[in-house]
PDB file of C-alpha atoms in Angstrom:
ATOM      1  CA  MET A  15     -20.355   7.926 -12.518  1.00 43.00           C
ATOM      2  CA  SER A  16     -19.085   5.182  -9.917  1.00 42.00           C
ATOM      3  CA  VAL A  17     -18.125   1.405 -10.937  1.00 46.00           C
ATOM      4  CA  VAL A  18     -18.736  -0.983  -7.790  1.00 47.00           C
ATOM      5  CA  LEU A  19     -17.782  -4.330  -7.415  1.00 47.00           C
ATOM      6  CA  GLY A  20     -19.701  -5.329  -4.236  1.00 50.00           C
ATOM      7  CA  ASP A  21     -18.512  -2.487  -1.702  1.00 53.00           C
ATOM      8  CA  ILE A  22     -15.909  -1.389  -3.186  1.00 55.00           C
ATOM      9  CA  THR A  23     -15.623   1.010  -6.272  1.00 54.00           C
ATOM     10  CA  GLY A  24     -13.788   1.268  -9.178  1.00 53.00           C
ATOM     11  CA  ILE A  25     -11.877   4.409  -8.090  1.00 55.00           C
ATOM     12  CA  ASP A  26     -10.792   2.673  -4.402  1.00 61.00           C
ATOM     13  CA  ILE A  27      -9.080  -0.228  -6.685  1.00 59.00           C
ATOM     14  CA  LEU A  28      -6.955   3.340  -8.698  1.00 57.00           C
ATOM     15  CA  LEU A  29      -6.977   5.007  -5.387  1.00 59.00           C
ATOM     16  CA  ALA A  30      -5.108   1.837  -3.841  1.00 64.00           C
ATOM     17  CA  PHE A  31      -3.373   0.829  -6.643  1.00 57.00           C
ATOM     18  CA  VAL A  32      -1.649   4.109  -7.057  1.00 56.00           C
ATOM     19  CA  ASP A  33      -0.993   3.793  -3.252  1.00 61.00           C
ATOM     20  CA  ALA A  34       0.587   0.642  -3.199  1.00 58.00           C
ATOM     21  CA  VAL A  35       2.878   0.799  -6.646  1.00 53.00           C
ATOM     22  CA  GLU A  36       3.930   3.941  -5.181  1.00 56.00           C
ATOM     23  CA  SER A  37       5.568   2.796  -2.017  1.00 53.00           C
ATOM     24  CA  VAL A  38       8.217   0.497  -3.054  1.00 53.00           C
ATOM     25  CA  GLY A  39      10.571   0.134  -6.113  1.00 59.00           C
ATOM     26  CA  MET A  40      11.098  -2.967  -8.178  1.00 73.00           C
ATOM     27  CA  LYS A  41      13.131  -4.306 -10.742  1.00 86.00           C
ATOM     28  CA  PHE A  42      12.785  -4.042 -14.282  1.00 89.00           C
ATOM     29  CA  GLU A  43      12.212  -7.714 -15.149  1.00 90.00           C
ATOM     30  CA  HIS A  44       9.507  -8.283 -12.145  1.00 89.00           C
ATOM     31  CA  ALA A  45       8.237  -4.804 -13.787  1.00 90.00           C
ATOM     32  CA  LYS A  46       8.486  -6.659 -17.386  1.00 93.00           C
ATOM     33  CA  TRP A  47       6.371 -10.496 -15.821  1.00 92.00           C
ATOM     34  CA  LEU A  48       4.004  -7.808 -14.334  1.00 92.00           C
ATOM     35  CA  PHE A  49       3.140  -6.347 -17.698  1.00 94.00           C
ATOM     36  CA  ILE A  50       2.713  -9.636 -19.443  1.00 93.00           C
ATOM     37  CA  ALA A  51       0.613 -11.729 -16.757  1.00 93.00           C
ATOM     38  CA  GLY A  52      -1.503  -8.628 -17.012  1.00 90.00           C
ATOM     39  CA  LEU A  53      -1.982  -8.108 -20.624  1.00 91.00           C
ATOM     40  CA  ILE A  54      -2.829 -12.553 -20.640  1.00 91.00           C
ATOM     41  CA  ALA A  55      -4.855 -11.744 -17.906  1.00 88.00           C
ATOM     42  CA  GLY A  56      -6.833  -9.377 -19.749  1.00 83.00           C
ATOM     43  CA  VAL A  57      -7.623 -10.857 -22.980  1.00 83.00           C
ATOM     44  CA  ILE A  58      -9.779 -13.738 -20.045  1.00 85.00           C
ATOM     45  CA  GLY A  59     -10.791 -11.480 -17.654  1.00 78.00           C
ATOM     46  CA  ASN A  60     -13.152 -10.126 -21.247  1.00 74.00           C
ATOM     47  CA  PHE A  61     -14.544 -13.363 -21.592  1.00 77.00           C
ATOM     48  CA  THR A  62     -15.101 -14.473 -18.160  1.00 78.00           C
ATOM     49  CA  PHE A  63     -17.170 -11.262 -17.164  1.00 72.00           C
ATOM     50  CA  GLU A  64     -20.520 -12.936 -17.672  1.00 67.00           C
ATOM     51  CA  TYR A  65     -19.198 -15.276 -14.834  1.00 75.00           C
ATOM     52  CA  ASP A  66     -17.300 -13.252 -12.572  1.00 74.00           C
ATOM     53  CA  TYR A  67     -18.958  -9.503 -13.335  1.00 71.00           C
ATOM     54  CA  GLY A  68     -15.714  -8.360 -13.885  1.00 75.00           C
ATOM     55  CA  ALA A  69     -13.208  -9.333 -10.958  1.00 82.00           C
ATOM     56  CA  THR A  70     -10.823 -11.130 -13.295  1.00 83.00           C
ATOM     57  CA  PHE A  71     -10.854  -8.029 -15.986  1.00 82.00           C
ATOM     58  CA  LEU A  72      -9.922  -5.594 -12.543  1.00 86.00           C
ATOM     59  CA  LEU A  73      -7.140  -7.590 -11.617  1.00 88.00           C
ATOM     60  CA  SER A  74      -5.532  -8.177 -14.999  1.00 88.00           C
ATOM     61  CA  ASN A  75      -5.759  -4.448 -15.608  1.00 88.00           C
ATOM     62  CA  ALA A  76      -4.616  -3.971 -11.657  1.00 90.00           C
ATOM     63  CA  VAL A  77      -1.898  -5.876 -12.754  1.00 91.00           C
ATOM     64  CA  TRP A  78      -1.272  -4.729 -15.910  1.00 92.00           C
ATOM     65  CA  LEU A  79      -1.304  -0.869 -15.167  1.00 93.00           C
ATOM     66  CA  ALA A  80       1.789  -1.480 -12.024  1.00 91.00           C
ATOM     67  CA  GLY A  81       4.151  -3.198 -14.671  1.00 92.00           C
ATOM     68  CA  VAL A  82       3.453  -0.685 -17.020  1.00 94.00           C
ATOM     69  CA  TYR A  83       4.155   2.356 -13.858  1.00 93.00           C
ATOM     70  CA  TYR A  84       7.536   0.483 -13.471  1.00 92.00           C
ATOM     71  CA  LEU A  85       8.550   0.009 -16.975  1.00 94.00           C
ATOM     72  CA  ALA A  86       7.694   3.806 -17.035  1.00 93.00           C
ATOM     73  CA  GLU A  87      10.202   4.455 -14.523  1.00 92.00           C
ATOM     74  CA  TRP A  88      12.545   2.721 -15.826  1.00 92.00           C
ATOM     75  CA  TYR A  89      12.105   4.261 -19.458  1.00 93.00           C
ATOM     76  CA  ARG A  90      12.213   7.572 -18.143  1.00 92.00           C
ATOM     77  CA  SER A  91       8.515   8.161 -19.518  1.00 91.00           C
ATOM     78  CA  ARG A  92       5.483   9.063 -17.668  1.00 92.00           C
ATOM     79  CA  ASP A  93       3.381   9.252 -20.828  1.00 94.00           C
ATOM     80  CA  ILE A  94       3.484   5.181 -21.110  1.00 95.00           C
ATOM     81  CA  PHE A  95       1.581   4.871 -17.488  1.00 95.00           C
ATOM     82  CA  LYS A  96      -0.781   8.100 -17.743  1.00 95.00           C
ATOM     83  CA  ASN A  97      -2.438   6.833 -22.269  1.00 96.00           C
ATOM     84  CA  SER A  98      -2.505   3.761 -20.488  1.00 95.00           C
ATOM     85  CA  LEU A  99      -4.413   4.748 -16.970  1.00 95.00           C
ATOM     86  CA  TYR A 100      -6.102   6.833 -19.503  1.00 95.00           C
ATOM     87  CA  SER A 101      -6.834   4.100 -21.873  1.00 94.00           C
ATOM     88  CA  PHE A 102      -8.361   1.581 -18.986  1.00 93.00           C
ATOM     89  CA  ILE A 103     -10.803   4.285 -17.264  1.00 93.00           C
ATOM     90  CA  VAL A 104     -12.633   4.598 -20.903  1.00 93.00           C
ATOM     91  CA  SER A 105     -12.175   0.715 -20.825  1.00 89.00           C
ATOM     92  CA  LEU A 106     -14.381   0.594 -17.460  1.00 88.00           C
ATOM     93  CA  ILE A 107     -16.653   2.506 -18.009  1.00 88.00           C
ATOM     94  CA  TYR A 108     -17.310   0.857 -21.211  1.00 84.00           C
ATOM     95  CA  MET A 109     -17.180  -2.996 -19.555  1.00 81.00           C
ATOM     96  CA  TYR A 110     -19.689  -1.896 -16.765  1.00 79.00           C
ATOM     97  CA  VAL A 111     -21.862   0.353 -18.782  1.00 79.00           C
ATOM     98  CA  ILE A 112     -22.851  -1.297 -22.245  1.00 78.00           C
ATOM     99  CA  TYR A 113     -20.969  -4.290 -22.047  1.00 74.00           C
ATOM    100  CA  ALA A 114     -22.558  -5.380 -18.500  1.00 72.00           C
ATOM    101  CA  ASP A 115     -25.934  -4.092 -19.575  1.00 72.00           C
ATOM    102  CA  PHE A 116     -26.003  -6.188 -23.065  1.00 74.00           C
ATOM    103  CA  LEU A 117     -25.100  -8.794 -21.485  1.00 71.00           C
ATOM    104  CA  LYS A 118     -27.760  -9.011 -19.153  1.00 72.00           C
ATOM    105  CA  GLU A 119     -30.142  -8.483 -21.958  1.00 71.00           C
ATOM    106  CA  PHE A 120     -28.783 -11.092 -23.903  1.00 66.00           C
ATOM    107  CA  ALA A 121     -29.264 -13.518 -20.910  1.00 68.00           C
ATOM    108  CA  GLU A 122     -32.795 -12.220 -21.155  1.00 68.00           C
ATOM    109  CA  VAL A 123     -33.295 -13.380 -24.748  1.00 65.00           C
ATOM    110  CA  ARG A 124     -31.295 -16.855 -24.071  1.00 68.00           C
ATOM    111  CA  GLU A 125     -33.749 -17.909 -21.560  1.00 67.00           C
ATOM    112  CA  LEU A 126     -37.079 -16.511 -23.781  1.00 65.00           C
ATOM    113  CA  GLU A 127     -35.699 -18.855 -27.498  1.00 66.00           C
ATOM    114  CA  LYS A 128     -35.028 -21.438 -24.411  1.00 65.00           C
ATOM    115  CA  LYS A 129     -38.960 -21.764 -23.266  1.00 63.00           C
ATOM    116  CA  GLY A 130     -39.612 -20.803 -27.301  1.00 62.00           C
ATOM    117  CA  VAL A 131     -41.308 -17.850 -26.775  1.00 58.00           C
ATOM    118  CA  LEU A 132     -39.283 -14.890 -27.955  1.00 59.00           C
ATOM    119  CA  ASP A 133     -40.579 -14.584 -31.336  1.00 60.00           C
ATOM    120  CA  ILE A 134     -44.263 -13.709 -29.262  1.00 61.00           C
ATOM    121  CA  ALA A 135     -42.040 -11.592 -26.713  1.00 55.00           C
ATOM    122  CA  VAL A 136     -40.459  -9.641 -29.523  1.00 58.00           C
ATOM    123  CA  ALA A 137     -43.411  -9.225 -31.277  1.00 57.00           C
ATOM    124  CA  LEU A 138     -45.201  -7.784 -28.472  1.00 57.00           C
ATOM    125  CA  GLY A 139     -42.154  -5.523 -27.639  1.00 58.00           C
ATOM    126  CA  LEU A 140     -41.751  -7.324 -24.455  1.00 55.00           C
ATOM    127  CA  ALA A 141     -37.857  -8.158 -25.773  1.00 57.00           C
ATOM    128  CA  THR A 142     -35.225  -6.904 -28.522  1.00 62.00           C
ATOM    129  CA  ASP A 143     -34.608  -8.774 -31.613  1.00 64.00           C
ATOM    130  CA  PRO A 144     -31.576 -10.414 -31.019  1.00 65.00           C
ATOM    131  CA  LEU A 145     -30.264  -9.296 -34.101  1.00 69.00           C
ATOM    132  CA  LEU A 146     -30.809  -5.046 -32.778  1.00 73.00           C
ATOM    133  CA  LEU A 147     -29.572  -6.162 -29.695  1.00 71.00           C
ATOM    134  CA  TYR A 148     -26.392  -7.201 -30.913  1.00 75.00           C
ATOM    135  CA  LEU A 149     -26.510  -4.227 -33.892  1.00 79.00           C
ATOM    136  CA  GLY A 150     -26.883  -1.727 -31.055  1.00 75.00           C
ATOM    137  CA  PHE A 151     -23.760  -3.300 -28.665  1.00 79.00           C
ATOM    138  CA  LEU A 152     -21.905  -3.197 -31.383  1.00 81.00           C
ATOM    139  CA  ILE A 153     -22.559   1.053 -32.749  1.00 84.00           C
ATOM    140  CA  LEU A 154     -22.875   1.917 -28.516  1.00 84.00           C
ATOM    141  CA  SER A 155     -19.191   0.102 -27.717  1.00 84.00           C
ATOM    142  CA  TRP A 156     -17.632   1.960 -30.911  1.00 90.00           C
ATOM    143  CA  PRO A 157     -17.251   5.083 -28.945  1.00 91.00           C
ATOM    144  CA  PHE A 158     -15.700   3.414 -26.463  1.00 91.00           C
ATOM    145  CA  LEU A 159     -13.095   1.709 -28.332  1.00 91.00           C
ATOM    146  CA  VAL A 160     -11.930   4.335 -30.718  1.00 95.00           C
ATOM    147  CA  VAL A 161     -11.319   6.267 -27.192  1.00 96.00           C
ATOM    148  CA  SER A 162      -9.825   3.375 -25.254  1.00 95.00           C
ATOM    149  CA  SER A 163      -7.782   2.599 -27.877  1.00 95.00           C
ATOM    150  CA  TYR A 164      -6.740   5.555 -28.925  1.00 97.00           C
ATOM    151  CA  PHE A 165      -4.975   6.233 -25.581  1.00 97.00           C
ATOM    152  CA  LEU A 166      -3.677   3.049 -25.580  1.00 96.00           C
ATOM    153  CA  ARG A 167      -2.101   3.436 -29.095  1.00 97.00           C
ATOM    154  CA  ARG A 168      -0.502   5.986 -27.669  1.00 96.00           C
ATOM    155  CA  ALA A 169       1.548   4.262 -24.994  1.00 96.00           C
ATOM    156  CA  PHE A 170       2.416   1.185 -27.216  1.00 96.00           C
ATOM    157  CA  ARG A 171       3.871   3.251 -29.738  1.00 96.00           C
ATOM    158  CA  ARG A 172       5.675   5.326 -26.946  1.00 96.00           C
ATOM    159  CA  LEU A 173       6.505   1.502 -25.464  1.00 95.00           C
ATOM    160  CA  GLY A 174       8.029   0.451 -28.456  1.00 94.00           C
ATOM    161  CA  GLU A 175      10.254   3.330 -29.245  1.00 94.00           C
ATOM    162  CA  VAL A 176      11.685   3.350 -25.867  1.00 94.00           C
ATOM    163  CA  GLY A 177      12.122   0.043 -25.466  1.00 92.00           C
ATOM    164  CA  GLY A 178      13.551  -0.092 -28.881  1.00 91.00           C
ATOM    165  CA  VAL A 179      10.956  -3.099 -29.898  1.00 94.00           C
ATOM    166  CA  GLY A 180       8.598  -2.485 -32.997  1.00 93.00           C
ATOM    167  CA  ALA A 181       6.253  -5.140 -32.284  1.00 95.00           C
ATOM    168  CA  PHE A 182       4.128  -2.555 -30.586  1.00 96.00           C
ATOM    169  CA  ASN A 183       4.562  -0.076 -33.186  1.00 96.00           C
ATOM    170  CA  THR A 184       2.302  -3.140 -35.299  1.00 96.00           C
ATOM    171  CA  ALA A 185       0.187  -4.082 -32.417  1.00 96.00           C
ATOM    172  CA  ALA A 186      -0.954   0.182 -31.759  1.00 96.00           C
ATOM    173  CA  LYS A 187      -1.866   0.047 -35.439  1.00 96.00           C
ATOM    174  CA  LEU A 188      -3.957  -3.202 -34.962  1.00 96.00           C
ATOM    175  CA  ILE A 189      -5.716  -2.165 -31.919  1.00 95.00           C
ATOM    176  CA  TRP A 190      -6.311   1.085 -33.664  1.00 96.00           C
ATOM    177  CA  ILE A 191      -7.541  -0.212 -36.831  1.00 96.00           C
ATOM    178  CA  GLY A 192      -9.572  -2.751 -35.203  1.00 94.00           C
ATOM    179  CA  ALA A 193     -11.244  -0.602 -32.656  1.00 94.00           C
ATOM    180  CA  TRP A 194     -12.259   1.566 -35.602  1.00 94.00           C
ATOM    181  CA  ILE A 195     -14.139  -1.518 -38.009  1.00 93.00           C
ATOM    182  CA  SER A 196     -15.546  -3.263 -34.770  1.00 86.00           C
ATOM    183  CA  VAL A 197     -18.793  -2.261 -35.948  1.00 83.00           C
ATOM    184  CA  ILE A 198     -18.212  -5.403 -37.560  1.00 84.00           C
ATOM    185  CA  PHE A 199     -16.958  -8.421 -36.009  1.00 80.00           C
ATOM    186  CA  VAL A 200     -13.873  -8.916 -37.514  1.00 89.00           C
ATOM    187  CA  GLY A 201     -12.523  -5.738 -35.729  1.00 90.00           C
ATOM    188  CA  TYR A 202     -12.360  -8.075 -32.694  1.00 88.00           C
ATOM    189  CA  PHE A 203     -10.466 -10.236 -33.896  1.00 92.00           C
ATOM    190  CA  ILE A 204      -7.685  -7.838 -35.308  1.00 94.00           C
ATOM    191  CA  ILE A 205      -7.551  -6.160 -31.100  1.00 92.00           C
ATOM    192  CA  MET A 206      -7.208  -9.917 -30.619  1.00 92.00           C
ATOM    193  CA  VAL A 207      -4.396  -9.961 -33.111  1.00 94.00           C
ATOM    194  CA  GLY A 208      -2.907  -6.757 -31.802  1.00 95.00           C
ATOM    195  CA  TYR A 209      -2.517  -8.385 -28.473  1.00 93.00           C
ATOM    196  CA  ILE A 210      -0.594 -11.174 -29.853  1.00 93.00           C
ATOM    197  CA  PHE A 211       1.667  -8.303 -30.782  1.00 96.00           C
ATOM    198  CA  SER A 212       2.029  -6.586 -27.748  1.00 95.00           C
ATOM    199  CA  LEU A 213       2.734  -9.680 -25.404  1.00 93.00           C
ATOM    200  CA  ILE A 214       5.971 -10.454 -28.508  1.00 94.00           C
ATOM    201  CA  GLY A 215       6.858  -6.983 -28.009  1.00 94.00           C
ATOM    202  CA  ALA A 216       7.047  -7.571 -24.271  1.00 94.00           C
ATOM    203  CA  PHE A 217       9.027 -10.664 -24.390  1.00 94.00           C
ATOM    204  CA  GLY A 218      11.493  -8.581 -26.642  1.00 93.00           C
ATOM    205  CA  LEU A 219      11.837  -5.532 -23.893  1.00 92.00           C
ATOM    206  CA  LYS A 220      15.509  -5.303 -22.039  1.00 90.00           C
ATOM    207  CA  GLN A 221      16.506  -3.015 -19.241  1.00 89.00           C
ATOM    208  CA  PRO A 222      17.640   0.236 -20.276  1.00 87.00           C
ATOM    209  CA  GLN A 223      21.731   0.040 -20.742  1.00 77.00           C
ATOM    210  CA  LYS A 224      22.042   3.078 -18.791  1.00 60.00           C
ATOM    211  CA  GLN A 225      20.683   1.247 -15.687  1.00 54.00           C
ATOM    212  CA  ALA A 226      21.888  -2.257 -16.659  1.00 50.00           C
ATOM    213  CA  THR A 227      23.844  -2.831 -13.318  1.00 49.00           C
ATOM    214  CA  ASP A 228      21.526  -1.171 -11.101  1.00 51.00           C
ATOM    215  CA  GLN A 229      19.034  -3.044 -10.579  1.00 51.00           C
ATOM    216  CA  SER A 230      16.605  -0.335  -8.765  1.00 52.00           C
ATOM    217  CA  PRO A 231      14.673   1.967 -10.828  1.00 55.00           C
ATOM    218  CA  PRO A 232      15.284   5.635 -10.985  1.00 53.00           C
ATOM    219  CA  PRO A 233      13.906   8.049  -8.100  1.00 48.00           C
ATOM    220  CA  PRO A 234       9.799   8.715  -8.956  1.00 47.00           C
ATOM    221  CA  GLY A 235      10.927  12.223  -9.353  1.00 45.00           C
ATOM    222  CA  ASN A 236      13.858  11.803 -11.810  1.00 44.00           C
ATOM    223  CA  ALA A 237      11.023   9.763 -13.910  1.00 44.00           C
ATOM    224  CA  GLY A 238       8.749  12.943 -14.013  1.00 41.00           C
ATOM    225  CA  PHE A 239       5.584  11.299 -12.061  1.00 40.00           C
ATOM    226  CA  GLU A 240       3.371  14.009 -10.315  1.00 39.00           C
ATOM    227  CA  ILE A 241       0.418  11.969  -8.959  1.00 36.00           C
ATOM    228  CA  VAL A 242      -1.837  14.418  -7.057  1.00 35.00           C
ATOM    229  CA  VAL A 243      -5.267  13.107  -5.985  1.00 35.00           C
ATOM    230  CA  SER A 244      -7.941  15.830  -4.665  1.00 33.00           C
TER     231      SER A 244
END
Protein backbone atom coordinates (compact mmCIF):
# COMPACT_ATOMS: atom_id res chain seq x y z
CA MET A 1 0.00 0.00 0.00
CA SER A 2 1.26 3.47 -0.81
CA VAL A 3 -0.18 6.68 0.58
CA VAL A 4 -0.49 9.31 -2.15
CA LEU A 5 -0.62 13.09 -1.75
CA GLY A 6 -0.84 14.53 -5.26
CA ASP A 7 2.03 12.96 -7.20
CA ILE A 8 4.06 12.35 -4.04
CA THR A 9 3.73 9.11 -2.08
CA GLY A 10 4.30 8.65 1.64
CA ILE A 11 7.30 6.47 0.82
CA ASP A 12 8.82 9.30 -1.28
CA ILE A 13 8.48 11.66 1.67
CA LEU A 14 10.13 9.19 4.03
CA LEU A 15 13.04 8.53 1.65
CA ALA A 16 13.55 12.25 1.06
CA PHE A 17 13.52 12.77 4.81
CA VAL A 18 16.16 10.08 5.39
CA ASP A 19 18.41 11.56 2.69
CA ALA A 20 18.03 15.05 4.14
CA VAL A 21 18.75 14.20 7.76
CA GLU A 22 21.80 12.12 6.89
CA SER A 23 23.38 14.86 4.78
CA VAL A 24 23.85 17.52 7.48
CA GLY A 25 24.78 17.79 11.14
CA MET A 26 22.67 19.54 13.75
CA LYS A 27 23.20 21.23 17.10
CA PHE A 28 21.46 19.71 20.10
CA GLU A 29 19.20 22.71 20.75
CA HIS A 30 18.11 22.77 17.10
CA ALA A 31 17.25 19.06 17.27
CA LYS A 32 15.28 19.63 20.47
CA TRP A 33 13.28 22.49 18.96
CA LEU A 34 12.52 20.47 15.83
CA PHE A 35 11.20 17.74 18.12
CA ILE A 36 9.05 20.24 20.05
CA ALA A 37 7.74 21.96 16.91
CA GLY A 38 6.86 18.60 15.36
CA LEU A 39 4.96 17.50 18.46
CA ILE A 40 2.89 20.68 18.57
CA ALA A 41 2.17 20.69 14.83
CA GLY A 42 1.34 16.98 14.96
CA VAL A 43 -1.46 17.57 17.47
CA ILE A 44 -2.79 20.37 15.25
CA GLY A 45 -2.51 18.10 12.20
CA ASN A 46 -4.93 15.60 13.74
CA PHE A 47 -7.61 18.29 13.81
CA THR A 48 -6.89 19.78 10.37
CA PHE A 49 -6.77 16.43 8.51
CA GLU A 50 -10.32 16.88 7.25
CA TYR A 51 -9.43 20.19 5.60
CA ASP A 52 -5.88 19.67 4.26
CA TYR A 53 -6.02 15.87 3.73
CA GLY A 54 -3.07 15.29 6.00
CA ALA A 55 -0.62 17.91 4.68
CA THR A 56 -0.06 19.31 8.19
CA PHE A 57 0.12 15.77 9.59
CA LEU A 58 2.84 14.74 7.12
CA LEU A 59 4.86 17.94 7.46
CA SER A 60 4.72 17.92 11.26
CA ASN A 61 5.82 14.30 11.44
CA ALA A 62 8.72 14.94 9.05
CA VAL A 63 9.85 17.77 11.34
CA TRP A 64 9.30 15.64 14.45
CA LEU A 65 11.21 12.68 13.01
CA ALA A 66 14.11 14.95 12.04
CA GLY A 67 14.29 16.11 15.65
CA VAL A 68 14.05 12.52 16.92
CA TYR A 69 16.79 11.39 14.54
CA TYR A 70 19.30 13.93 15.78
CA LEU A 71 18.34 13.56 19.43
CA ALA A 72 18.96 9.83 18.98
CA GLU A 73 22.39 10.65 17.57
CA TRP A 74 23.24 12.95 20.45
CA TYR A 75 22.13 10.36 23.00
CA ARG A 76 23.72 7.53 20.99
CA SER A 77 20.53 5.47 21.08
CA ARG A 78 19.29 4.24 17.72
CA ASP A 79 16.19 2.67 19.32
CA ILE A 80 14.67 6.12 19.88
CA PHE A 81 14.53 6.87 16.17
CA LYS A 82 13.75 3.31 15.09
CA ASN A 83 10.70 2.99 17.33
CA SER A 84 9.51 6.51 16.49
CA LEU A 85 9.70 5.68 12.79
CA TYR A 86 7.73 2.46 13.25
CA SER A 87 5.08 4.36 15.21
CA PHE A 88 4.83 6.95 12.44
CA ILE A 89 4.43 4.33 9.69
CA VAL A 90 1.55 2.66 11.56
CA SER A 91 -0.03 6.09 12.18
CA LEU A 92 0.32 6.90 8.49
CA ILE A 93 -1.64 3.80 7.51
CA TYR A 94 -4.27 4.54 10.16
CA MET A 95 -4.74 8.18 9.16
CA TYR A 96 -5.10 7.53 5.43
CA VAL A 97 -6.99 4.23 5.50
CA ILE A 98 -9.26 4.37 8.56
CA TYR A 99 -9.52 8.03 9.56
CA ALA A 100 -9.78 9.45 6.03
CA ASP A 101 -12.51 6.95 5.09
CA PHE A 102 -14.42 7.75 8.29
CA LEU A 103 -14.28 11.50 7.55
CA LYS A 104 -15.57 10.90 4.03
CA GLU A 105 -18.50 8.76 5.18
CA PHE A 106 -19.30 11.07 8.08
CA ALA A 107 -19.38 14.06 5.69
CA GLU A 108 -21.94 12.20 3.55
CA VAL A 109 -24.05 11.46 6.64
CA ARG A 110 -23.97 15.12 7.68
CA GLU A 111 -25.05 16.16 4.19
CA LEU A 112 -28.02 13.79 4.29
CA GLU A 113 -28.89 15.08 7.75
CA LYS A 114 -28.88 18.68 6.49
CA LYS A 115 -31.29 17.70 3.73
CA GLY A 116 -33.55 15.98 6.27
CA VAL A 117 -33.39 12.59 4.54
CA LEU A 118 -30.91 10.77 6.79
CA ASP A 119 -33.50 8.55 8.49
CA ILE A 120 -34.94 7.51 5.13
CA ALA A 121 -31.47 6.79 3.71
CA VAL A 122 -30.58 4.67 6.76
CA ALA A 123 -33.89 2.78 6.56
CA LEU A 124 -33.29 2.02 2.87
CA GLY A 125 -29.71 0.92 3.55
CA LEU A 126 -28.28 3.81 1.54
CA ALA A 127 -26.43 5.30 4.51
CA THR A 128 -24.95 4.12 7.79
CA ASP A 129 -26.45 5.14 11.09
CA PRO A 130 -24.12 7.81 12.62
CA LEU A 131 -23.78 5.90 15.90
CA LEU A 132 -22.86 2.66 14.12
CA LEU A 133 -20.43 4.58 11.90
CA TYR A 134 -18.72 6.08 14.94
CA LEU A 135 -18.58 2.73 16.77
CA GLY A 136 -17.13 1.08 13.67
CA PHE A 137 -14.47 3.78 13.47
CA LEU A 138 -13.48 3.25 17.12
CA ILE A 139 -13.25 -0.52 16.71
CA LEU A 140 -11.23 -0.38 13.47
CA SER A 141 -8.93 2.30 14.88
CA TRP A 142 -8.12 0.37 18.03
CA PRO A 143 -5.44 -2.07 16.74
CA PHE A 144 -3.64 0.69 14.84
CA LEU A 145 -3.56 2.95 17.89
CA VAL A 146 -2.32 0.14 20.14
CA VAL A 147 0.50 -0.86 17.78
CA SER A 148 1.53 2.74 17.08
CA SER A 149 1.50 3.62 20.77
CA TYR A 150 3.52 0.48 21.57
CA PHE A 151 6.44 1.75 19.50
CA LEU A 152 6.00 5.35 20.65
CA ARG A 153 5.96 4.15 24.26
CA ARG A 154 9.29 2.41 23.73
CA ALA A 155 10.77 5.51 22.10
CA PHE A 156 9.59 7.85 24.87
CA ARG A 157 10.72 5.53 27.66
CA ARG A 158 14.17 5.29 26.13
CA LEU A 159 14.33 9.05 25.57
CA GLY A 160 13.31 9.60 29.19
CA GLU A 161 16.00 7.17 30.33
CA VAL A 162 18.91 8.64 28.37
CA GLY A 163 17.69 12.23 28.73
CA GLY A 164 16.99 11.92 32.45
CA VAL A 165 13.48 13.38 32.08
CA GLY A 166 10.73 11.55 33.98
CA ALA A 167 7.92 13.29 32.09
CA PHE A 168 8.60 11.03 29.10
CA ASN A 169 7.88 7.94 31.21
CA THR A 170 4.57 9.49 32.27
CA ALA A 171 3.80 10.35 28.64
CA ALA A 172 4.61 6.78 27.55
CA LYS A 173 2.29 5.36 30.21
CA LEU A 174 -0.62 7.65 29.41
CA ILE A 175 -0.38 7.16 25.63
CA TRP A 176 -0.21 3.38 26.11
CA ILE A 177 -3.21 3.30 28.49
CA GLY A 178 -5.16 5.72 26.29
CA ALA A 179 -4.62 3.56 23.22
CA TRP A 180 -5.90 0.45 24.98
CA ILE A 181 -9.13 2.14 26.06
CA SER A 182 -9.54 4.18 22.86
CA VAL A 183 -12.74 2.27 22.08
CA ILE A 184 -14.28 4.76 24.47
CA PHE A 185 -13.76 8.46 23.87
CA VAL A 186 -11.91 9.05 27.15
CA GLY A 187 -8.98 7.08 25.70
CA TYR A 188 -8.29 9.86 23.19
CA PHE A 189 -8.34 12.41 26.00
CA ILE A 190 -5.75 10.39 27.95
CA ILE A 191 -3.57 10.15 24.82
CA MET A 192 -3.75 13.94 24.46
CA VAL A 193 -2.66 14.38 28.08
CA GLY A 194 0.22 12.02 27.33
CA TYR A 195 1.36 14.27 24.48
CA ILE A 196 1.25 17.26 26.84
CA PHE A 197 3.63 15.41 29.17
CA SER A 198 5.91 14.61 26.22
CA LEU A 199 6.06 18.35 25.48
CA ILE A 200 6.94 19.07 29.10
CA GLY A 201 9.65 16.43 28.86
CA ALA A 202 10.99 17.85 25.61
CA PHE A 203 11.58 21.25 27.20
CA GLY A 204 13.56 19.53 29.95
CA LEU A 205 15.98 17.68 27.66
CA LYS A 206 19.64 18.58 28.22
CA GLN A 207 22.65 18.08 25.99
CA PRO A 208 24.64 14.98 27.03
CA GLN A 209 27.39 15.95 29.47
CA LYS A 210 30.21 14.34 27.51
CA GLN A 211 29.45 16.52 24.52
CA ALA A 212 28.45 19.68 26.41
CA THR A 213 31.30 21.66 24.90
CA ASP A 214 30.94 20.17 21.44
CA GLN A 215 28.13 21.61 19.31
CA SER A 216 28.38 18.95 16.59
CA PRO A 217 26.61 15.60 16.91
CA PRO A 218 28.75 12.46 16.96
CA PRO A 219 29.41 10.89 13.55
CA PRO A 220 26.47 8.72 12.39
CA GLY A 221 28.71 5.65 12.46
CA ASN A 222 29.40 6.14 16.16
CA ALA A 223 25.71 6.37 16.87
CA GLY A 224 25.13 2.96 15.39
CA PHE A 225 22.91 4.02 12.49
CA GLU A 226 22.92 2.18 9.22
CA ILE A 227 19.95 2.89 6.94
CA VAL A 228 19.81 0.73 3.84
CA VAL A 229 17.14 1.17 1.17
CA SER A 230 16.78 -1.68 -1.29
